[in-house]
Amino acid sequence: MNDFVSNSMEPVPTGSISAETVARPLPLALHFAMHAATLVVAWSLLAAADSWTIVSGLGIAKLLAIITGTLAGGLFVAAMHEWGHLLGARMGKADITISSNPGIVLYQWHFPYNSVTQFMTMSLCGTAGGLLGLILLFIQLPPDTAGRTAVLASAAGFSAFAAVLEWPVIWRTRSSREAGKEYAKITSTVLALSATAGFVVGALTFIALG
């Protein structure tokens, strides 16, 4: 997922919680290693399923290629998106806390301690990172098998999901200058709408390229 969903709007507690109860952030190198390992596994599974499809022509092989391709494409663009957010946060010298749990989310954003400029830098860099990942896949990967087509469709679907979720927040923040309040407007309905948009775009992309 993206950082808007995971960011904390509360300041980091100081003094009220003992050091033993505060989870220590994981090193960024470990986050990177886990992301890289996950992508290697996903793409390896896709390669195996894709090869099986080409050799056998079996329906089950094609289904597995589509499933693994969906995972590989979505995870790749999501990772590029999240690392883009982190790069933007670092560029803007934002107040963040690196996540203490493994996963796609890399950090928590502290709205009370960050400016609108810092928020916009972080947000736009995430968009740029995801877009770069999408472009790289479309340049490097021809949609000549079901699995590879699923990669591109999933990448486009995730990009649409992130856009529907994040861009309205970015746009409203330009006027209101209240990033935290705009983020708070992300409800379960907005999440469902974003997920639906991502699914529709992904499905249409798969049909168009297939």
PDB file of N, CA and C in Angstrom, residues 9 11 28 30 33 40 44 49-50 52 74 78 91 93 101 104-105 133 139 145 157-158 184 196:
ATOM      1  N   MET A   9      -1.000  10.406  12.173  1.00  0.00           N
ATOM      2  CA  MET A   9      -1.255  11.823  12.344  1.00  0.00           C
ATOM      3  C   MET A   9      -0.888  12.269  13.756  1.00  0.00           C
ATOM      4  N   PRO A  11       1.757  12.877  16.964  1.00  0.00           N
ATOM      5  CA  PRO A  11       3.182  13.097  17.211  1.00  0.00           C
ATOM      6  C   PRO A  11       3.792  11.901  17.902  1.00  0.00           C
ATOM      7  N   LEU A  28      17.068   0.594   7.161  1.00  0.00           N
ATOM      8  CA  LEU A  28      16.578   0.701   5.786  1.00  0.00           C
ATOM      9  C   LEU A  28      17.184  -0.377   4.891  1.00  0.00           C
ATOM     10  N   LEU A  30      17.724  -3.369   5.689  1.00  0.00           N
ATOM     11  CA  LEU A  30      16.928  -4.589   5.873  1.00  0.00           C
ATOM     12  C   LEU A  30      15.604  -4.481   5.136  1.00  0.00           C
ATOM     13  N   ALA A  33      16.438  -5.116   1.558  1.00  0.00           N
ATOM     14  CA  ALA A  33      16.736  -6.525   1.311  1.00  0.00           C
ATOM     15  C   ALA A  33      15.450  -7.354   1.265  1.00  0.00           C
ATOM     16  N   VAL A  40      12.338 -10.862  -6.073  1.00  0.00           N
ATOM     17  CA  VAL A  40      13.049 -11.974  -6.716  1.00  0.00           C
ATOM     18  C   VAL A  40      12.188 -13.228  -6.705  1.00  0.00           C
ATOM     19  N   SER A  44      10.643 -14.878 -10.028  1.00  0.00           N
ATOM     20  CA  SER A  44      11.086 -16.248 -10.307  1.00  0.00           C
ATOM     21  C   SER A  44       9.890 -17.165 -10.506  1.00  0.00           C
ATOM     22  N   ALA A  49       6.244 -20.174 -14.166  1.00  0.00           N
ATOM     23  CA  ALA A  49       4.887 -20.376 -14.679  1.00  0.00           C
ATOM     24  C   ALA A  49       4.783 -19.993 -16.148  1.00  0.00           C
ATOM     25  N   ASP A  50       5.478 -18.930 -16.527  1.00  0.00           N
ATOM     26  CA  ASP A  50       5.467 -18.481 -17.917  1.00  0.00           C
ATOM     27  C   ASP A  50       6.099 -19.542 -18.830  1.00  0.00           C
ATOM     28  N   TRP A  52       6.357 -22.745 -18.211  1.00  0.00           N
ATOM     29  CA  TRP A  52       5.459 -23.906 -18.221  1.00  0.00           C
ATOM     30  C   TRP A  52       4.312 -23.684 -19.194  1.00  0.00           C
ATOM     31  N   GLY A  74       2.417  -5.767  -9.632  1.00  0.00           N
ATOM     32  CA  GLY A  74       1.912  -4.897  -8.581  1.00  0.00           C
ATOM     33  C   GLY A  74       2.954  -4.608  -7.515  1.00  0.00           C
ATOM     34  N   ALA A  78       4.543  -0.971  -6.646  1.00  0.00           N
ATOM     35  CA  ALA A  78       4.301  -0.538  -5.265  1.00  0.00           C
ATOM     36  C   ALA A  78       5.612  -0.219  -4.558  1.00  0.00           C
ATOM     37  N   MET A  91      14.523  14.045   0.978  1.00  0.00           N
ATOM     38  CA  MET A  91      14.886  15.283   0.282  1.00  0.00           C
ATOM     39  C   MET A  91      14.332  16.507   1.007  1.00  0.00           C
ATOM     40  N   LYS A  93      13.724  16.688   4.145  1.00  0.00           N
ATOM     41  CA  LYS A  93      14.135  16.667   5.554  1.00  0.00           C
ATOM     42  C   LYS A  93      12.923  16.575   6.471  1.00  0.00           C
ATOM     43  N   ASN A 101       8.256  -2.671  11.440  1.00  0.00           N
ATOM     44  CA  ASN A 101       7.720  -3.946  10.953  1.00  0.00           C
ATOM     45  C   ASN A 101       8.065  -4.141   9.481  1.00  0.00           C
ATOM     46  N   ILE A 104       5.512  -3.540   2.943  1.00  0.00           N
ATOM     47  CA  ILE A 104       5.700  -2.602   1.853  1.00  0.00           C
ATOM     48  C   ILE A 104       5.848  -1.169   2.379  1.00  0.00           C
ATOM     49  N   VAL A 105       5.230  -0.865   3.509  1.00  0.00           N
ATOM     50  CA  VAL A 105       5.295   0.480   4.085  1.00  0.00           C
ATOM     51  C   VAL A 105       6.644   0.690   4.762  1.00  0.00           C
ATOM     52  N   GLY A 133       8.482   3.169 -12.389  1.00  0.00           N
ATOM     53  CA  GLY A 133       8.367   1.719 -12.403  1.00  0.00           C
ATOM     54  C   GLY A 133       7.440   1.238 -13.506  1.00  0.00           C
ATOM     55  N   ILE A 139       8.423  -0.586 -21.110  1.00  0.00           N
ATOM     56  CA  ILE A 139       9.524  -0.525 -22.073  1.00  0.00           C
ATOM     57  C   ILE A 139      10.223  -1.876 -22.200  1.00  0.00           C
ATOM     58  N   THR A 145       2.970 -12.968 -23.647  1.00  0.00           N
ATOM     59  CA  THR A 145       2.423 -14.128 -22.947  1.00  0.00           C
ATOM     60  C   THR A 145       1.395 -13.633 -21.931  1.00  0.00           C
ATOM     61  N   GLY A 157      -2.880  -1.174 -12.959  1.00  0.00           N
ATOM     62  CA  GLY A 157      -3.931  -1.172 -11.954  1.00  0.00           C
ATOM     63  C   GLY A 157      -3.488  -0.552 -10.639  1.00  0.00           C
ATOM     64  N   PHE A 158      -2.279  -0.908 -10.198  1.00  0.00           N
ATOM     65  CA  PHE A 158      -1.788  -0.303  -8.952  1.00  0.00           C
ATOM     66  C   PHE A 158      -1.599   1.199  -9.123  1.00  0.00           C
ATOM     67  N   ALA A 184      -7.129  12.825   6.435  1.00  0.00           N
ATOM     68  CA  ALA A 184      -8.159  12.234   7.284  1.00  0.00           C
ATOM     69  C   ALA A 184      -9.453  11.952   6.518  1.00  0.00           C
ATOM     70  N   THR A 196     -11.455  -0.301  -6.592  1.00  0.00           N
ATOM     71  CA  THR A 196     -12.291  -0.602  -7.757  1.00  0.00           C
ATOM     72  C   THR A 196     -11.687   0.001  -9.022  1.00  0.00           C
TER      73      THR A 196
END
